[in-house]
Amino acid sequence: MNKLSSVKEFVKKRPTLMMLVKFFYIFKSQRSFILKLKLLRDYFKDFSFYKKTNNNNNFVLRSSDLFPRIYDKTKITPVDPTYFFRMPGALKKYF
């Protein structure tokens, strides 16, 4: 086992340290600090909402499972139409 993989394993076993590493990647980007704070606030607000409204005992939200992708939440998500055009051909092939 090389040194980098042993460091990764060490970090993975410590949830608090893992969380710090995840947040380091957020603040490493070149975007505005104020924007990052706003997006993080929204992220945790959403997390709290989903945790409160979760009624499924098979799906437990834990803080250790957090992996913030604060720039992924958008009002419009463009979808490439070629995915829809390929579907009928694929279905004909398998059914």
Short mmCIF file of N, CA and C in Angstrom, two decimals:
data_model
loop_
_atom_site.label_atom_id
_atom_site.label_comp_id
_atom_site.label_asym_id
_atom_site.label_seq_id
_atom_site.Cartn_x
_atom_site.Cartn_y
_atom_site.Cartn_z
N MET A 1 0.85 -1.17 0.00
CA MET A 1 0.00 0.00 0.00
C MET A 1 0.90 1.24 0.00
N ASN A 2 0.65 2.14 -0.95
CA ASN A 2 1.48 3.33 -1.00
C ASN A 2 1.02 4.36 0.03
N LYS A 3 1.80 5.41 0.18
CA LYS A 3 1.55 6.41 1.22
C LYS A 3 0.23 7.16 1.00
N LEU A 4 -0.08 7.50 -0.27
CA LEU A 4 -1.31 8.24 -0.56
C LEU A 4 -2.55 7.43 -0.22
N SER A 5 -2.57 6.17 -0.58
CA SER A 5 -3.74 5.34 -0.27
C SER A 5 -3.89 5.13 1.23
N SER A 6 -2.80 5.04 1.97
CA SER A 6 -2.91 4.89 3.42
C SER A 6 -3.45 6.18 4.07
N VAL A 7 -3.09 7.34 3.52
CA VAL A 7 -3.64 8.61 4.01
C VAL A 7 -5.13 8.68 3.72
N LYS A 8 -5.55 8.25 2.52
CA LYS A 8 -6.97 8.25 2.16
C LYS A 8 -7.76 7.34 3.09
N GLU A 9 -7.24 6.19 3.40
CA GLU A 9 -7.91 5.26 4.30
C GLU A 9 -8.02 5.85 5.71
N PHE A 10 -6.98 6.52 6.15
CA PHE A 10 -6.98 7.17 7.46
C PHE A 10 -8.09 8.22 7.52
N VAL A 11 -8.21 9.04 6.48
CA VAL A 11 -9.22 10.10 6.43
C VAL A 11 -10.62 9.51 6.36
N LYS A 12 -10.81 8.47 5.56
CA LYS A 12 -12.13 7.85 5.40
C LYS A 12 -12.68 7.29 6.72
N LYS A 13 -11.81 6.88 7.60
CA LYS A 13 -12.25 6.30 8.86
C LYS A 13 -12.62 7.35 9.90
N ARG A 14 -12.39 8.60 9.60
CA ARG A 14 -12.69 9.69 10.54
C ARG A 14 -13.67 10.66 9.89
N PRO A 15 -14.97 10.54 10.21
CA PRO A 15 -16.01 11.35 9.56
C PRO A 15 -15.78 12.86 9.63
N THR A 16 -15.30 13.34 10.76
CA THR A 16 -15.07 14.78 10.89
C THR A 16 -13.97 15.25 9.95
N LEU A 17 -12.91 14.49 9.88
CA LEU A 17 -11.82 14.83 8.97
C LEU A 17 -12.27 14.73 7.52
N MET A 18 -13.08 13.72 7.23
CA MET A 18 -13.61 13.56 5.87
C MET A 18 -14.47 14.76 5.49
N MET A 19 -15.28 15.25 6.42
CA MET A 19 -16.11 16.42 6.17
C MET A 19 -15.25 17.65 5.89
N LEU A 20 -14.18 17.81 6.64
CA LEU A 20 -13.28 18.95 6.40
C LEU A 20 -12.65 18.89 5.02
N VAL A 21 -12.28 17.71 4.58
CA VAL A 21 -11.71 17.55 3.25
C VAL A 21 -12.74 17.91 2.18
N LYS A 22 -13.98 17.48 2.37
CA LYS A 22 -15.03 17.79 1.40
C LYS A 22 -15.26 19.29 1.32
N PHE A 23 -15.28 19.96 2.46
CA PHE A 23 -15.49 21.40 2.45
C PHE A 23 -14.27 22.15 1.92
N PHE A 24 -13.11 21.59 2.08
CA PHE A 24 -11.92 22.20 1.49
C PHE A 24 -12.08 22.31 -0.03
N TYR A 25 -12.62 21.28 -0.65
CA TYR A 25 -12.80 21.30 -2.10
C TYR A 25 -13.80 22.37 -2.54
N ILE A 26 -14.79 22.64 -1.70
CA ILE A 26 -15.74 23.70 -2.02
C ILE A 26 -15.05 25.05 -2.01
N PHE A 27 -14.28 25.31 -0.96
CA PHE A 27 -13.67 26.62 -0.83
C PHE A 27 -12.41 26.78 -1.67
N LYS A 28 -11.97 25.72 -2.28
CA LYS A 28 -10.82 25.76 -3.16
C LYS A 28 -11.15 26.42 -4.51
N SER A 29 -12.42 26.38 -4.90
CA SER A 29 -12.80 26.92 -6.20
C SER A 29 -12.61 28.43 -6.24
N GLN A 30 -12.63 28.98 -7.44
CA GLN A 30 -12.35 30.40 -7.65
C GLN A 30 -13.57 31.30 -7.50
N ARG A 31 -14.71 30.76 -7.17
CA ARG A 31 -15.93 31.56 -7.08
C ARG A 31 -15.93 32.42 -5.83
N SER A 32 -16.85 33.36 -5.80
CA SER A 32 -16.97 34.32 -4.71
C SER A 32 -17.21 33.62 -3.37
N PHE A 33 -16.55 34.10 -2.35
CA PHE A 33 -16.69 33.54 -1.01
C PHE A 33 -18.12 33.71 -0.50
N ILE A 34 -18.71 34.86 -0.75
CA ILE A 34 -20.09 35.13 -0.33
C ILE A 34 -21.05 34.17 -1.03
N LEU A 35 -20.83 33.93 -2.33
CA LEU A 35 -21.67 32.98 -3.07
C LEU A 35 -21.55 31.58 -2.47
N LYS A 36 -20.35 31.17 -2.13
CA LYS A 36 -20.14 29.85 -1.54
C LYS A 36 -20.89 29.72 -0.22
N LEU A 37 -20.83 30.76 0.61
CA LEU A 37 -21.54 30.71 1.88
C LEU A 37 -23.05 30.63 1.69
N LYS A 38 -23.57 31.38 0.71
CA LYS A 38 -25.00 31.35 0.42
C LYS A 38 -25.42 29.96 -0.07
N LEU A 39 -24.64 29.40 -0.97
CA LEU A 39 -24.96 28.07 -1.50
C LEU A 39 -24.85 26.99 -0.43
N LEU A 40 -23.88 27.11 0.46
CA LEU A 40 -23.77 26.16 1.57
C LEU A 40 -24.96 26.27 2.52
N ARG A 41 -25.38 27.49 2.79
CA ARG A 41 -26.56 27.69 3.64
C ARG A 41 -27.78 27.01 3.01
N ASP A 42 -27.96 27.22 1.71
CA ASP A 42 -29.08 26.59 1.00
C ASP A 42 -28.95 25.07 1.01
N TYR A 43 -27.74 24.58 0.88
CA TYR A 43 -27.49 23.14 0.89
C TYR A 43 -27.92 22.53 2.22
N PHE A 44 -27.51 23.15 3.31
CA PHE A 44 -27.87 22.63 4.63
C PHE A 44 -29.35 22.81 4.94
N LYS A 45 -29.94 23.85 4.41
CA LYS A 45 -31.38 24.04 4.56
C LYS A 45 -32.12 22.90 3.86
N ASP A 46 -31.70 22.56 2.65
CA ASP A 46 -32.30 21.44 1.92
C ASP A 46 -32.08 20.12 2.65
N PHE A 47 -30.86 19.92 3.15
CA PHE A 47 -30.55 18.69 3.88
C PHE A 47 -31.46 18.55 5.10
N SER A 48 -31.62 19.64 5.82
CA SER A 48 -32.48 19.63 7.01
C SER A 48 -33.93 19.31 6.62
N PHE A 49 -34.40 19.91 5.54
CA PHE A 49 -35.77 19.66 5.07
C PHE A 49 -35.96 18.19 4.72
N TYR A 50 -35.03 17.61 3.95
CA TYR A 50 -35.16 16.21 3.56
C TYR A 50 -35.05 15.28 4.75
N LYS A 51 -34.22 15.64 5.70
CA LYS A 51 -34.09 14.81 6.90
C LYS A 51 -35.38 14.82 7.71
N LYS A 52 -36.03 15.97 7.82
CA LYS A 52 -37.28 16.08 8.57
C LYS A 52 -38.43 15.37 7.87
N THR A 53 -38.46 15.42 6.55
CA THR A 53 -39.59 14.86 5.80
C THR A 53 -39.39 13.40 5.40
N ASN A 54 -38.25 12.85 5.70
CA ASN A 54 -37.98 11.46 5.34
C ASN A 54 -38.79 10.51 6.22
N ASN A 55 -39.69 9.76 5.61
CA ASN A 55 -40.51 8.79 6.35
C ASN A 55 -40.09 7.35 6.08
N ASN A 56 -39.08 7.16 5.27
CA ASN A 56 -38.63 5.84 4.88
C ASN A 56 -37.53 5.37 5.83
N ASN A 57 -37.79 4.35 6.61
CA ASN A 57 -36.79 3.85 7.55
C ASN A 57 -35.63 3.15 6.87
N ASN A 58 -35.80 2.76 5.62
CA ASN A 58 -34.73 2.11 4.87
C ASN A 58 -33.74 3.11 4.30
N PHE A 59 -34.11 4.38 4.32
CA PHE A 59 -33.25 5.43 3.78
C PHE A 59 -32.95 6.42 4.89
N VAL A 60 -31.78 6.27 5.51
CA VAL A 60 -31.41 7.12 6.63
C VAL A 60 -30.39 8.15 6.16
N LEU A 61 -30.70 9.41 6.40
CA LEU A 61 -29.76 10.49 6.07
C LEU A 61 -28.86 10.74 7.27
N ARG A 62 -27.56 10.59 7.06
CA ARG A 62 -26.59 10.85 8.12
C ARG A 62 -25.66 11.96 7.68
N SER A 63 -25.19 12.73 8.62
CA SER A 63 -24.25 13.81 8.30
C SER A 63 -22.96 13.26 7.69
N SER A 64 -22.58 12.07 8.07
CA SER A 64 -21.35 11.48 7.52
C SER A 64 -21.49 11.14 6.04
N ASP A 65 -22.73 11.07 5.55
CA ASP A 65 -22.96 10.76 4.14
C ASP A 65 -22.95 12.01 3.25
N LEU A 66 -22.84 13.16 3.86
CA LEU A 66 -22.87 14.40 3.08
C LEU A 66 -21.69 14.48 2.11
N PHE A 67 -22.00 14.88 0.92
CA PHE A 67 -20.96 15.17 -0.06
C PHE A 67 -21.46 16.36 -0.87
N PRO A 68 -21.28 17.56 -0.33
CA PRO A 68 -21.88 18.75 -0.93
C PRO A 68 -21.41 19.03 -2.35
N ARG A 69 -22.36 19.21 -3.22
CA ARG A 69 -22.13 19.66 -4.60
C ARG A 69 -22.97 20.92 -4.75
N ILE A 70 -22.49 22.00 -4.20
CA ILE A 70 -23.31 23.21 -4.07
C ILE A 70 -23.58 23.90 -5.39
N TYR A 71 -22.82 23.62 -6.42
CA TYR A 71 -23.02 24.28 -7.71
C TYR A 71 -23.96 23.50 -8.63
N ASP A 72 -24.44 22.35 -8.18
CA ASP A 72 -25.29 21.50 -9.03
C ASP A 72 -26.77 21.87 -9.00
N LYS A 73 -27.21 22.62 -8.02
CA LYS A 73 -28.62 22.97 -7.91
C LYS A 73 -28.92 24.12 -8.87
N THR A 74 -29.72 23.83 -9.89
CA THR A 74 -30.06 24.84 -10.90
C THR A 74 -31.57 24.85 -11.10
N LYS A 75 -32.07 25.97 -11.63
CA LYS A 75 -33.51 26.07 -11.91
C LYS A 75 -33.86 25.30 -13.18
N ILE A 76 -32.94 25.30 -14.13
CA ILE A 76 -33.17 24.61 -15.40
C ILE A 76 -32.02 23.64 -15.63
N THR A 77 -32.37 22.39 -15.93
CA THR A 77 -31.36 21.40 -16.25
C THR A 77 -31.54 20.99 -17.71
N PRO A 78 -30.60 21.40 -18.57
CA PRO A 78 -30.75 21.04 -19.97
C PRO A 78 -30.55 19.54 -20.18
N VAL A 79 -31.36 18.97 -21.06
CA VAL A 79 -31.26 17.55 -21.37
C VAL A 79 -31.00 17.43 -22.87
N ASP A 80 -30.03 16.63 -23.21
CA ASP A 80 -29.69 16.41 -24.61
C ASP A 80 -30.76 15.52 -25.25
N PRO A 81 -31.47 16.00 -26.29
CA PRO A 81 -32.57 15.23 -26.87
C PRO A 81 -32.14 13.92 -27.52
N THR A 82 -30.85 13.75 -27.80
CA THR A 82 -30.43 12.49 -28.44
C THR A 82 -30.70 11.29 -27.56
N TYR A 83 -30.76 11.47 -26.24
CA TYR A 83 -31.07 10.35 -25.36
C TYR A 83 -32.48 9.84 -25.62
N PHE A 84 -33.40 10.74 -25.91
CA PHE A 84 -34.77 10.33 -26.18
C PHE A 84 -34.90 9.68 -27.55
N PHE A 85 -34.13 10.14 -28.52
CA PHE A 85 -34.22 9.57 -29.87
C PHE A 85 -33.59 8.18 -29.92
N ARG A 86 -32.65 7.89 -29.07
CA ARG A 86 -32.00 6.57 -29.05
C ARG A 86 -32.86 5.51 -28.38
N MET A 87 -33.72 5.90 -27.49
CA MET A 87 -34.48 4.94 -26.69
C MET A 87 -35.32 3.97 -27.53
N PRO A 88 -36.12 4.44 -28.52
CA PRO A 88 -36.93 3.47 -29.28
C PRO A 88 -36.09 2.41 -29.99
N GLY A 89 -34.96 2.81 -30.53
CA GLY A 89 -34.08 1.85 -31.21
C GLY A 89 -33.52 0.83 -30.24
N ALA A 90 -33.15 1.28 -29.08
CA ALA A 90 -32.62 0.36 -28.06
C ALA A 90 -33.70 -0.59 -27.59
N LEU A 91 -34.90 -0.11 -27.40
CA LEU A 91 -36.00 -0.97 -26.97
C LEU A 91 -36.33 -2.02 -28.02
N LYS A 92 -36.31 -1.65 -29.30
CA LYS A 92 -36.58 -2.61 -30.37
C LYS A 92 -35.54 -3.72 -30.37
N LYS A 93 -34.30 -3.36 -30.08
CA LYS A 93 -33.22 -4.34 -30.12
C LYS A 93 -33.37 -5.39 -29.01
N TYR A 94 -33.85 -4.97 -27.84
CA TYR A 94 -33.89 -5.90 -26.70
C TYR A 94 -35.27 -6.51 -26.47
N PHE A 95 -36.33 -5.96 -27.07
CA PHE A 95 -37.67 -6.51 -26.81
C PHE A 95 -38.34 -6.96 -28.07
#
